[in-house]
Amino acid sequence: MLDKTYSPSEVEARTYPTWEQSGAFASNTTSNAQPFCVMMPPPNVTGSLHMGHALNMTLQDVLTRYYRRSGRDALWQPGTDHAGIATQSVVERQLAGEGKTRHDLGRDGFVARVWDWKAESGGTITRQLRRLGASPDWRRERFTMDEGLSHAVRKVFVQLFKQGLIYKDKRLVNWDPRLHTAISDLEVEQKETKGHLWHLKYPLADDPQRFITVATTRPETMLGDTAVAVHPDDDRYRDLIGQDVLLPLVDRRIPIVADDYADPEQGSGAVKITPAHDFNDFNVGKRHGLPMINVMDRDARILATAEVVPGGDGSEPDSALPAAYAGLDRYEARKRIIADFAAQDLLERIDDHLHTVPHGDRSGTAIEPWLTDQWYVDAETLAQPAIRAVEEGRTVFVPRTWENTYFEWMRNIEPWCISRQLWWGHQIPAWYGPDGTVFVEQSEEEAQAAAKRHYGHDAALTRDPDVLDTWFSSALWPFSTLGWPDPAPEVDRYYPGDVLITAHDIIFFWVARMMMMGLHFMGEVPFRTVYMHALVRDEKGQKMSKSKGNIIDPLGLIDRYGADALRMTLTAMAAQGRDIKLSDQRVEGYRNFATKLWNAARYCQMNDCRPVDGFDPTACRLTVNRWIIGAVIDTAAKVEQAFAQYRFNEAAGALYQFTWAQFCDWYLEFTKPILTGSDDAAAAETRACTAWVLDQILHQLNPIMPFVTEELWGAIGDRQGDLLISRPWPDYAAVDPDRHAGDEMEWVVRLIGMVRAVRAEMNVPASARIELLLRGASDRTADRLSRHHDLIVHLARLTDARIIDAPAPKGSAQAVLDDATLFLPLAEVIDLDQERERLEREIGKLDGEIAKIDKKLANPQFVEKAPEEVVAEQRDRRADYLSTREKVAAALARVSAG
RNA sequence: GGGCGCGUAGCUCAGCGGGAGAGCACUACGUUGACAUCGUAGGGGUCGCUGGUUCAAUCCCAGCCGCGCCCACCA
């Protein structure tokens, strides 16, 4: 016998290993079944499960379990990501705690230390995924720094390099002065910052009494100015174009150039140009052949001697910088430089200024546009086929609107900076000869061979110290995990995948790049569908973050309410197009649902409703059974369609509604009198049917709530060692829902509802048994009443329910149901005024409905133009309302007469 | 500046051309042998505003107001 309540933790701990050991999660390369492949977005190997993962993984698991049971050879490919910056930062923080830096350990020592950390904490997230009930093919688990995947990374890098799609370039990058690495545009966050606009006066070189004023938010970069730009049509400055100013503090002559970039509306209309420290200025500098003067080191401190790149005309400014600022942090230097301008009376004024400042998303530090050599991917070239693939519908986004976001970014894509000045990651397979010649090969041996061919003799090579952006290896995930570039049957079988399930915040980081790499290397899109789910927020709609302290821990929810409750909550809330605001209360509600299901099963067990082998739903005779069987089939259709359309919330809603509001609230109550009644055949049929329906609920709910359904399925019947997880998805094709049974039971529901409502309104105690009389009933109604007499009496708490011809006793409460008028004789308790009021309210409602329909029908345009069936439907409804109204009015007349 | 999305019951949200829905919260009653993590009944909404299309608009279109997110830029 089942316990009185469900204990999720005990069941979950016991069930998961059973599934895993049974091989239920395994894909099967040799199967004849049609494959179904989902690539798990690899979480950070040293990370832990947050709510976003919980949603993402739940949806993938639901689909995987559903398709696997529907006969597909499902591969849900799991794995973890090395997450370069994030993981390296964690270990560096640990070292800092020991008073060390990574440089104390050296590269090899540090990388070994990170591997240790991975070994120590690397299992956390996969353990947590198991607690959630995730069912990927763990045998195939991969890590982005596995040898196989690293091989794929090297192969891709070398090939792209040899195709000219990867190149090295000296240009401005987003430099993170704290992490000491370049980061990509996507890793930069714009933060609104209160700052100042400093108006600096630059004297003309040949007329020191005249000044040109420039406005800047970053005065410290003036040390690297190589021009002042004005708009060519700006009359204020037209005569100055071509002249020089003498840059204060450094006494450098720099030209005044005409460039459209200068906006006459902004500041003074003249703008300082610092090509080595500003992206816009960099472009201006290129256009005018200006030299570039880098004045900062990797910590964003001012250099003593600038790094100078000569201008297009070969001009090479003096690299010496004022000693006063050497070694100062950029903000300290700013203060000093402003002070020095002020001291020389060259500071015109200071305005308060609200502007956005780029920050590194990992370090939170203001990034510095910095001139360095980095590796780039020619993203524009790779993007073209990826754009076409979505245009042509070879990959479809769900919801579709995300395609706009994808196109927008892809059509304006910038070169992708892929080198990082880190140690943890895939080291770039590039070696340099003594003269700086680069050899890009998959191994050092190959590089040496290439060098020998190049130089004609062996040469000492040094490897490029940089590693690749983590997303470079993630981009290969859909095929590198399948064994590519080695020959592997999995590549042919599971690529392209069916659906990628992910959150919209990584369309650019990941989805777009998988599309580019997949198309380039595999010649085909990596997945047919991209389902973008919402972000999970807290109950106030705020993004969850550590600093806000509003993180809801999915493991905590699993501990308190069970994995199924959390899964059901997330599935039920995964409506397309809106973020999810999660609260404990929601999860509690679905925990209650699990309890409800548990108790329904317990009831079945107590009443000996056991699954009957070979039970044939079409052979059921009882209307109540035929009704619930039809409802099972309707529910399955809704669930199947919902999954096919990625409408997870609809699948969850249909199952919730059916289980609670149909099966528990009505069917189990309806059948109680049958089970205890004298008709043994009816009881036997009902027991079998009840067990069958419960079985169907367990089947259909299983992908969403796998633990409790597995447990109950095993407890309710003799399963001979089978597990529900591996049972085929039920097929109801042979069963036709009986619509008559549906209509009839719906009538019974309405009848009981009416009696209950009248009883409640008339304050009839639940313990009081009263009689129900029906007058004016048609044959069909009389028939229905007689067929369901017992359950009506039982559920409406009556002594009897019968048809009468004679007038009903005075002092009856009355109600109208279709053709019949219901009488509840309540002579003792009835309050005539209250009853009159109740009936008048009812008439008022009916009059309102009738008036609305009359208005429509009175409109000749409606009758003419609306489809016939709509007009007919309105006429039917009117007739029904009118007939009910007449009967209620008669009832009211009786009360008033009485 | 460009793009996307959202304003429906107190709260959180489904629905999206012809009868306003759910869960939670609230009110009243209730332990009738599955379930109080429950049952029964009930109250509560000019579906943001203004126009337009249509026989018909919560639903489609436009504008406006409010809110959120993304991208770009701001000397």
mmCIF file of N, CA and C in Angstrom, chain A residues 577-684:
data_model
loop_
_atom_site.group_PDB
_atom_site.id
_atom_site.type_symbol
_atom_site.label_atom_id
_atom_site.label_comp_id
_atom_site.label_asym_id
_atom_site.label_seq_id
_atom_site.Cartn_x
_atom_site.Cartn_y
_atom_site.Cartn_z
ATOM 1 N N GLY A 577 7.449 33.623 -25.360
ATOM 2 C CA GLY A 577 7.456 35.063 -25.508
ATOM 3 C C GLY A 577 7.372 35.881 -24.243
ATOM 4 N N ARG A 578 7.462 35.249 -23.107
ATOM 5 C CA ARG A 578 7.440 36.059 -21.893
ATOM 6 C C ARG A 578 8.385 35.447 -20.875
ATOM 7 N N ASP A 579 9.053 36.312 -20.127
ATOM 8 C CA ASP A 579 9.953 35.794 -19.112
ATOM 9 C C ASP A 579 9.154 35.200 -17.963
ATOM 10 N N ILE A 580 9.814 34.357 -17.192
ATOM 11 C CA ILE A 580 9.140 33.640 -16.118
ATOM 12 C C ILE A 580 9.459 34.292 -14.782
ATOM 13 N N LYS A 581 8.412 34.645 -14.068
ATOM 14 C CA LYS A 581 8.621 35.151 -12.713
ATOM 15 C C LYS A 581 8.302 34.009 -11.764
ATOM 16 N N LEU A 582 9.328 33.552 -11.119
ATOM 17 C CA LEU A 582 9.172 32.350 -10.316
ATOM 18 C C LEU A 582 9.045 32.704 -8.832
ATOM 19 N N SER A 583 8.164 31.992 -8.144
ATOM 20 C CA SER A 583 8.089 32.161 -6.693
ATOM 21 C C SER A 583 7.875 30.792 -6.063
ATOM 22 N N ASP A 584 8.222 30.700 -4.804
ATOM 23 C CA ASP A 584 8.035 29.457 -4.068
ATOM 24 C C ASP A 584 6.592 28.981 -4.153
ATOM 25 N N GLN A 585 5.702 29.962 -4.115
ATOM 26 C CA GLN A 585 4.283 29.636 -4.091
ATOM 27 C C GLN A 585 3.863 28.827 -5.318
ATOM 28 N N ARG A 586 4.463 29.183 -6.452
ATOM 29 C CA ARG A 586 4.108 28.444 -7.676
ATOM 30 C C ARG A 586 4.532 26.997 -7.560
ATOM 31 N N VAL A 587 5.734 26.802 -7.067
ATOM 32 C CA VAL A 587 6.252 25.440 -6.962
ATOM 33 C C VAL A 587 5.413 24.652 -5.945
ATOM 34 N N GLU A 588 5.041 25.343 -4.902
ATOM 35 C CA GLU A 588 4.206 24.690 -3.890
ATOM 36 C C GLU A 588 2.899 24.195 -4.514
ATOM 37 N N GLY A 589 2.331 25.006 -5.375
ATOM 38 C CA GLY A 589 1.096 24.622 -6.046
ATOM 39 C C GLY A 589 1.252 23.338 -6.840
ATOM 40 N N TYR A 590 2.363 23.215 -7.535
ATOM 41 C CA TYR A 590 2.558 22.005 -8.339
ATOM 42 C C TYR A 590 3.004 20.827 -7.479
ATOM 43 N N ARG A 591 3.607 21.113 -6.330
ATOM 44 C CA ARG A 591 3.864 20.033 -5.363
ATOM 45 C C ARG A 591 2.509 19.457 -4.923
ATOM 46 N N ASN A 592 1.543 20.357 -4.701
ATOM 47 C CA ASN A 592 0.220 19.886 -4.325
ATOM 48 C C ASN A 592 -0.386 19.005 -5.421
ATOM 49 N N PHE A 593 -0.084 19.365 -6.642
ATOM 50 C CA PHE A 593 -0.578 18.550 -7.759
ATOM 51 C C PHE A 593 0.015 17.142 -7.701
ATOM 52 N N ALA A 594 1.299 17.064 -7.396
ATOM 53 C CA ALA A 594 1.928 15.741 -7.273
ATOM 54 C C ALA A 594 1.250 14.951 -6.144
ATOM 55 N N THR A 595 0.948 15.627 -5.053
ATOM 56 C CA THR A 595 0.269 14.966 -3.947
ATOM 57 C C THR A 595 -1.118 14.482 -4.375
ATOM 58 N N LYS A 596 -1.793 15.337 -5.143
ATOM 59 C CA LYS A 596 -3.137 14.975 -5.613
ATOM 60 C C LYS A 596 -3.059 13.698 -6.453
ATOM 61 N N LEU A 597 -2.110 13.678 -7.358
ATOM 62 C CA LEU A 597 -1.948 12.503 -8.213
ATOM 63 C C LEU A 597 -1.635 11.273 -7.361
ATOM 64 N N TRP A 598 -0.769 11.459 -6.407
ATOM 65 C CA TRP A 598 -0.378 10.377 -5.523
ATOM 66 C C TRP A 598 -1.601 9.795 -4.813
ATOM 67 N N ASN A 599 -2.437 10.690 -4.330
ATOM 68 C CA ASN A 599 -3.606 10.229 -3.598
ATOM 69 C C ASN A 599 -4.651 9.592 -4.496
ATOM 70 N N ALA A 600 -4.725 10.073 -5.719
ATOM 71 C CA ALA A 600 -5.632 9.423 -6.667
ATOM 72 C C ALA A 600 -5.167 7.985 -6.885
ATOM 73 N N ALA A 601 -3.871 7.809 -7.011
ATOM 74 C CA ALA A 601 -3.330 6.467 -7.207
ATOM 75 C C ALA A 601 -3.571 5.614 -5.963
ATOM 76 N N ARG A 602 -3.438 6.243 -4.822
ATOM 77 C CA ARG A 602 -3.655 5.536 -3.574
ATOM 78 C C ARG A 602 -5.117 5.082 -3.482
ATOM 79 N N TYR A 603 -5.987 5.942 -3.910
ATOM 80 C CA TYR A 603 -7.408 5.606 -3.942
ATOM 81 C C TYR A 603 -7.644 4.392 -4.847
ATOM 82 N N CYS A 604 -7.017 4.438 -6.021
ATOM 83 C CA CYS A 604 -7.183 3.326 -6.957
ATOM 84 C C CYS A 604 -6.707 2.027 -6.312
ATOM 85 N N GLN A 605 -5.593 2.142 -5.648
ATOM 86 C CA GLN A 605 -5.046 0.959 -5.001
ATOM 87 C C GLN A 605 -6.003 0.433 -3.917
ATOM 88 N N MET A 606 -6.531 1.344 -3.127
ATOM 89 C CA MET A 606 -7.426 0.945 -2.042
ATOM 90 C C MET A 606 -8.707 0.318 -2.562
ATOM 91 N N ASN A 607 -9.088 0.728 -3.771
ATOM 92 C CA ASN A 607 -10.335 0.204 -4.324
ATOM 93 C C ASN A 607 -10.096 -0.907 -5.338
ATOM 94 N N ASP A 608 -8.879 -1.414 -5.283
ATOM 95 C CA ASP A 608 -8.576 -2.563 -6.116
ATOM 96 C C ASP A 608 -8.762 -2.290 -7.606
ATOM 97 N N CYS A 609 -8.435 -1.067 -8.005
ATOM 98 C CA CYS A 609 -8.479 -0.749 -9.428
ATOM 99 C C CYS A 609 -7.108 -1.053 -10.002
ATOM 100 N N ARG A 610 -6.924 -2.285 -10.463
ATOM 101 C CA ARG A 610 -5.617 -2.680 -10.983
ATOM 102 C C ARG A 610 -5.659 -2.734 -12.498
ATOM 103 N N PRO A 611 -4.558 -2.398 -13.107
ATOM 104 C CA PRO A 611 -4.502 -2.505 -14.569
ATOM 105 C C PRO A 611 -4.807 -3.933 -15.003
ATOM 106 N N VAL A 612 -5.653 -4.040 -16.031
ATOM 107 C CA VAL A 612 -6.031 -5.352 -16.538
ATOM 108 C C VAL A 612 -5.335 -5.556 -17.869
ATOM 109 N N ASP A 613 -4.602 -6.644 -17.966
ATOM 110 C CA ASP A 613 -3.912 -6.960 -19.222
ATOM 111 C C ASP A 613 -4.906 -7.003 -20.367
ATOM 112 N N GLY A 614 -4.549 -6.384 -21.447
ATOM 113 C CA GLY A 614 -5.399 -6.447 -22.630
ATOM 114 C C GLY A 614 -6.685 -5.666 -22.476
ATOM 115 N N PHE A 615 -6.724 -4.754 -21.522
ATOM 116 C CA PHE A 615 -7.924 -3.923 -21.362
ATOM 117 C C PHE A 615 -8.221 -3.200 -22.667
ATOM 118 N N ASP A 616 -9.482 -3.275 -23.110
ATOM 119 C CA ASP A 616 -9.863 -2.664 -24.382
ATOM 120 C C ASP A 616 -10.835 -1.516 -24.115
ATOM 121 N N PRO A 617 -10.372 -0.288 -24.244
ATOM 122 C CA PRO A 617 -11.239 0.852 -23.927
ATOM 123 C C PRO A 617 -12.502 0.862 -24.788
ATOM 124 N N THR A 618 -12.406 0.336 -25.998
ATOM 125 C CA THR A 618 -13.583 0.394 -26.868
ATOM 126 C C THR A 618 -14.673 -0.565 -26.392
ATOM 127 N N ALA A 619 -14.323 -1.491 -25.501
ATOM 128 C CA ALA A 619 -15.312 -2.472 -25.044
ATOM 129 C C ALA A 619 -16.107 -1.981 -23.832
ATOM 130 N N CYS A 620 -15.774 -0.801 -23.323
ATOM 131 C CA CYS A 620 -16.497 -0.310 -22.144
ATOM 132 C C CYS A 620 -17.921 0.077 -22.532
ATOM 133 N N ARG A 621 -18.858 -0.260 -21.680
ATOM 134 C CA ARG A 621 -20.262 0.006 -21.968
ATOM 135 C C ARG A 621 -20.781 1.224 -21.185
ATOM 136 N N LEU A 622 -20.287 1.403 -19.987
ATOM 137 C CA LEU A 622 -20.847 2.453 -19.139
ATOM 138 C C LEU A 622 -20.509 3.850 -19.673
ATOM 139 N N THR A 623 -21.553 4.674 -19.684
ATOM 140 C CA THR A 623 -21.369 6.025 -20.217
ATOM 141 C C THR A 623 -20.231 6.760 -19.496
ATOM 142 N N VAL A 624 -20.213 6.612 -18.172
ATOM 143 C CA VAL A 624 -19.214 7.350 -17.417
ATOM 144 C C VAL A 624 -17.804 6.909 -17.823
ATOM 145 N N ASN A 625 -17.644 5.657 -18.121
ATOM 146 C CA ASN A 625 -16.345 5.153 -18.550
ATOM 147 C C ASN A 625 -16.023 5.593 -19.973
ATOM 148 N N ARG A 626 -17.052 5.547 -20.802
ATOM 149 C CA ARG A 626 -16.842 5.969 -22.193
ATOM 150 C C ARG A 626 -16.480 7.460 -22.235
ATOM 151 N N TRP A 627 -17.074 8.194 -21.322
ATOM 152 C CA TRP A 627 -16.769 9.638 -21.248
ATOM 153 C C TRP A 627 -15.304 9.880 -20.868
ATOM 154 N N ILE A 628 -14.843 9.239 -19.816
ATOM 155 C CA ILE A 628 -13.475 9.535 -19.356
ATOM 156 C C ILE A 628 -12.443 9.018 -20.363
ATOM 157 N N ILE A 629 -12.775 7.927 -21.048
ATOM 158 C CA ILE A 629 -11.859 7.419 -22.080
ATOM 159 C C ILE A 629 -11.713 8.452 -23.198
ATOM 160 N N GLY A 630 -12.839 9.029 -23.592
ATOM 161 C CA GLY A 630 -12.769 10.085 -24.606
ATOM 162 C C GLY A 630 -11.924 11.255 -24.140
ATOM 163 N N ALA A 631 -12.065 11.585 -22.854
ATOM 164 C CA ALA A 631 -11.308 12.716 -22.319
ATOM 165 C C ALA A 631 -9.804 12.411 -22.284
ATOM 166 N N VAL A 632 -9.460 11.161 -22.025
ATOM 167 C CA VAL A 632 -8.051 10.750 -22.057
ATOM 168 C C VAL A 632 -7.476 10.994 -23.445
ATOM 169 N N ILE A 633 -8.257 10.602 -24.445
ATOM 170 C CA ILE A 633 -7.773 10.723 -25.821
ATOM 171 C C ILE A 633 -7.660 12.191 -26.227
ATOM 172 N N ASP A 634 -8.651 12.978 -25.827
ATOM 173 C CA ASP A 634 -8.583 14.410 -26.119
ATOM 174 C C ASP A 634 -7.348 15.038 -25.472
ATOM 175 N N THR A 635 -7.080 14.623 -24.251
ATOM 176 C CA THR A 635 -5.927 15.164 -23.548
ATOM 177 C C THR A 635 -4.632 14.782 -24.255
ATOM 178 N N ALA A 636 -4.537 13.527 -24.647
ATOM 179 C CA ALA A 636 -3.329 13.075 -25.341
ATOM 180 C C ALA A 636 -3.112 13.881 -26.619
ATOM 181 N N ALA A 637 -4.211 14.146 -27.329
ATOM 182 C CA ALA A 637 -4.080 14.914 -28.569
ATOM 183 C C ALA A 637 -3.535 16.309 -28.274
ATOM 184 N N LYS A 638 -4.044 16.909 -27.196
ATOM 185 C CA LYS A 638 -3.560 18.245 -26.825
ATOM 186 C C LYS A 638 -2.080 18.195 -26.461
ATOM 187 N N VAL A 639 -1.717 17.181 -25.702
ATOM 188 C CA VAL A 639 -0.336 17.066 -25.245
ATOM 189 C C VAL A 639 0.604 16.868 -26.439
ATOM 190 N N GLU A 640 0.207 15.981 -27.325
ATOM 191 C CA GLU A 640 1.071 15.680 -28.468
ATOM 192 C C GLU A 640 1.233 16.899 -29.375
ATOM 193 N N GLN A 641 0.124 17.585 -29.590
ATOM 194 C CA GLN A 641 0.202 18.766 -30.438
ATOM 195 C C GLN A 641 1.047 19.849 -29.762
ATOM 196 N N ALA A 642 0.869 19.972 -28.462
ATOM 197 C CA ALA A 642 1.628 20.991 -27.724
ATOM 198 C C ALA A 642 3.129 20.717 -27.821
ATOM 199 N N PHE A 643 3.525 19.484 -27.660
ATOM 200 C CA PHE A 643 4.953 19.165 -27.758
ATOM 201 C C PHE A 643 5.465 19.432 -29.175
ATOM 202 N N ALA A 644 4.665 19.067 -30.156
ATOM 203 C CA ALA A 644 5.094 19.259 -31.542
ATOM 204 C C ALA A 644 5.330 20.742 -31.830
ATOM 205 N N GLN A 645 4.580 21.599 -31.143
ATOM 206 C CA GLN A 645 4.701 23.033 -31.395
ATOM 207 C C GLN A 645 5.520 23.746 -30.322
ATOM 208 N N TYR A 646 6.153 22.986 -29.465
ATOM 209 C CA TYR A 646 6.960 23.556 -28.377
ATOM 210 C C TYR A 646 6.121 24.449 -27.464
ATOM 211 N N ARG A 647 4.847 24.100 -27.319
ATOM 212 C CA ARG A 647 4.001 24.843 -26.381
ATOM 213 C C ARG A 647 3.926 24.045 -25.091
ATOM 214 N N PHE A 648 5.032 24.107 -24.371
ATOM 215 C CA PHE A 648 5.172 23.281 -23.171
ATOM 216 C C PHE A 648 4.092 23.580 -22.138
ATOM 217 N N ASN A 649 3.771 24.866 -21.998
ATOM 218 C CA ASN A 649 2.785 25.232 -20.989
ATOM 219 C C ASN A 649 1.423 24.623 -21.305
ATOM 220 N N GLU A 650 1.120 24.469 -22.584
ATOM 221 C CA GLU A 650 -0.172 23.896 -22.930
ATOM 222 C C GLU A 650 -0.224 22.408 -22.608
ATOM 223 N N ALA A 651 0.879 21.727 -22.833
ATOM 224 C CA ALA A 651 0.928 20.306 -22.479
ATOM 225 C C ALA A 651 0.729 20.147 -20.973
ATOM 226 N N ALA A 652 1.466 20.944 -20.210
ATOM 227 C CA ALA A 652 1.359 20.845 -18.750
ATOM 228 C C ALA A 652 -0.045 21.214 -18.293
ATOM 229 N N GLY A 653 -0.594 22.253 -18.890
ATOM 230 C CA GLY A 653 -1.933 22.707 -18.503
ATOM 231 C C GLY A 653 -2.992 21.661 -18.791
ATOM 232 N N ALA A 654 -2.916 21.036 -19.952
ATOM 233 C CA ALA A 654 -3.916 20.032 -20.318
ATOM 234 C C ALA A 654 -3.864 18.863 -19.344
ATOM 235 N N LEU A 655 -2.670 18.461 -18.951
ATOM 236 C CA LEU A 655 -2.531 17.317 -18.053
ATOM 237 C C LEU A 655 -2.980 17.667 -16.632
ATOM 238 N N TYR A 656 -2.643 18.865 -16.216
ATOM 239 C CA TYR A 656 -3.048 19.330 -14.889
ATOM 240 C C TYR A 656 -4.568 19.358 -14.804
ATOM 241 N N GLN A 657 -5.152 19.977 -15.788
ATOM 242 C CA GLN A 657 -6.600 20.145 -15.853
ATOM 243 C C GLN A 657 -7.297 18.770 -15.910
ATOM 244 N N PHE A 658 -6.821 17.916 -16.763
ATOM 245 C CA PHE A 658 -7.477 16.614 -16.890
ATOM 246 C C PHE A 658 -7.364 15.821 -15.585
ATOM 247 N N THR A 659 -6.168 15.773 -15.047
ATOM 248 C CA THR A 659 -5.941 14.948 -13.865
ATOM 249 C C THR A 659 -6.764 15.424 -12.673
ATOM 250 N N TRP A 660 -6.717 16.718 -12.460
ATOM 251 C CA TRP A 660 -7.354 17.237 -11.246
ATOM 252 C C TRP A 660 -8.843 17.484 -11.459
ATOM 253 N N ALA A 661 -9.162 18.266 -12.504
ATOM 254 C CA ALA A 661 -10.531 18.757 -12.649
ATOM 255 C C ALA A 661 -11.458 17.765 -13.338
ATOM 256 N N GLN A 662 -10.915 16.786 -14.027
ATOM 257 C CA GLN A 662 -11.808 15.803 -14.636
ATOM 258 C C GLN A 662 -11.722 14.459 -13.916
ATOM 259 N N PHE A 663 -10.523 13.927 -13.878
ATOM 260 C CA PHE A 663 -10.370 12.584 -13.308
ATOM 261 C C PHE A 663 -10.663 12.581 -11.801
ATOM 262 N N CYS A 664 -9.964 13.428 -11.050
ATOM 263 C CA CYS A 664 -10.158 13.405 -9.589
ATOM 264 C C CYS A 664 -11.487 14.013 -9.159
ATOM 265 N N ASP A 665 -11.769 15.208 -9.668
ATOM 266 C CA ASP A 665 -12.959 15.905 -9.172
ATOM 267 C C ASP A 665 -14.250 15.231 -9.591
ATOM 268 N N TRP A 666 -14.284 14.659 -10.759
ATOM 269 C CA TRP A 666 -15.559 14.108 -11.242
ATOM 270 C C TRP A 666 -15.544 12.602 -11.426
ATOM 271 N N TYR A 667 -14.611 12.120 -12.216
ATOM 272 C CA TYR A 667 -14.697 10.697 -12.549
ATOM 273 C C TYR A 667 -14.606 9.816 -11.301
ATOM 274 N N LEU A 668 -13.633 10.071 -10.452
ATOM 275 C CA LEU A 668 -13.484 9.217 -9.272
ATOM 276 C C LEU A 668 -14.703 9.337 -8.357
ATOM 277 N N GLU A 669 -15.293 10.527 -8.334
ATOM 278 C CA GLU A 669 -16.494 10.703 -7.517
ATOM 279 C C GLU A 669 -17.692 10.008 -8.160
ATOM 280 N N PHE A 670 -17.804 10.137 -9.450
ATOM 281 C CA PHE A 670 -18.899 9.475 -10.177
ATOM 282 C C PHE A 670 -18.911 7.977 -9.930
ATOM 283 N N THR A 671 -17.736 7.414 -9.937
ATOM 284 C CA THR A 671 -17.679 5.947 -9.962
ATOM 285 C C THR A 671 -17.718 5.331 -8.570
ATOM 286 N N LYS A 672 -17.635 6.135 -7.547
ATOM 287 C CA LYS A 672 -17.697 5.556 -6.195
ATOM 288 C C LYS A 672 -18.962 4.714 -5.984
ATOM 289 N N PRO A 673 -20.132 5.243 -6.361
ATOM 290 C CA PRO A 673 -21.328 4.401 -6.166
ATOM 291 C C PRO A 673 -21.273 3.114 -6.983
ATOM 292 N N ILE A 674 -20.624 3.171 -8.128
ATOM 293 C CA ILE A 674 -20.560 1.943 -8.959
ATOM 294 C C ILE A 674 -19.679 0.906 -8.278
ATOM 295 N N LEU A 675 -18.568 1.372 -7.739
ATOM 296 C CA LEU A 675 -17.640 0.424 -7.109
ATOM 297 C C LEU A 675 -18.269 -0.256 -5.893
ATOM 298 N N THR A 676 -19.131 0.476 -5.190
ATOM 299 C CA THR A 676 -19.737 -0.112 -3.994
ATOM 300 C C THR A 676 -21.127 -0.662 -4.290
ATOM 301 N N GLY A 677 -21.564 -0.548 -5.522
ATOM 302 C CA GLY A 677 -22.921 -0.964 -5.877
ATOM 303 C C GLY A 677 -23.031 -2.462 -6.091
ATOM 304 N N SER A 678 -24.213 -2.843 -6.524
ATOM 305 C CA SER A 678 -24.503 -4.275 -6.609
ATOM 306 C C SER A 678 -24.248 -4.848 -7.998
ATOM 307 N N ASP A 679 -24.029 -3.972 -8.963
ATOM 308 C CA ASP A 679 -23.814 -4.473 -10.330
ATOM 309 C C ASP A 679 -22.340 -4.855 -10.488
ATOM 310 N N ASP A 680 -22.072 -6.115 -10.339
ATOM 311 C CA ASP A 680 -20.679 -6.574 -10.332
ATOM 312 C C ASP A 680 -19.980 -6.326 -11.663
ATOM 313 N N ALA A 681 -20.725 -6.516 -12.737
ATOM 314 C CA ALA A 681 -20.115 -6.315 -14.051
ATOM 315 C C ALA A 681 -19.722 -4.854 -14.231
ATOM 316 N N ALA A 682 -20.633 -3.957 -13.831
ATOM 317 C CA ALA A 682 -20.343 -2.533 -13.945
ATOM 318 C C ALA A 682 -19.141 -2.176 -13.073
ATOM 319 N N ALA A 683 -19.110 -2.737 -11.885
ATOM 320 C CA ALA A 683 -17.995 -2.449 -10.980
ATOM 321 C C ALA A 683 -16.684 -2.948 -11.574
ATOM 322 N N ALA A 684 -16.707 -4.112 -12.140
ATOM 323 C CA ALA A 684 -15.480 -4.680 -12.713
ATOM 324 C C ALA A 684 -14.998 -3.839 -13.882
#
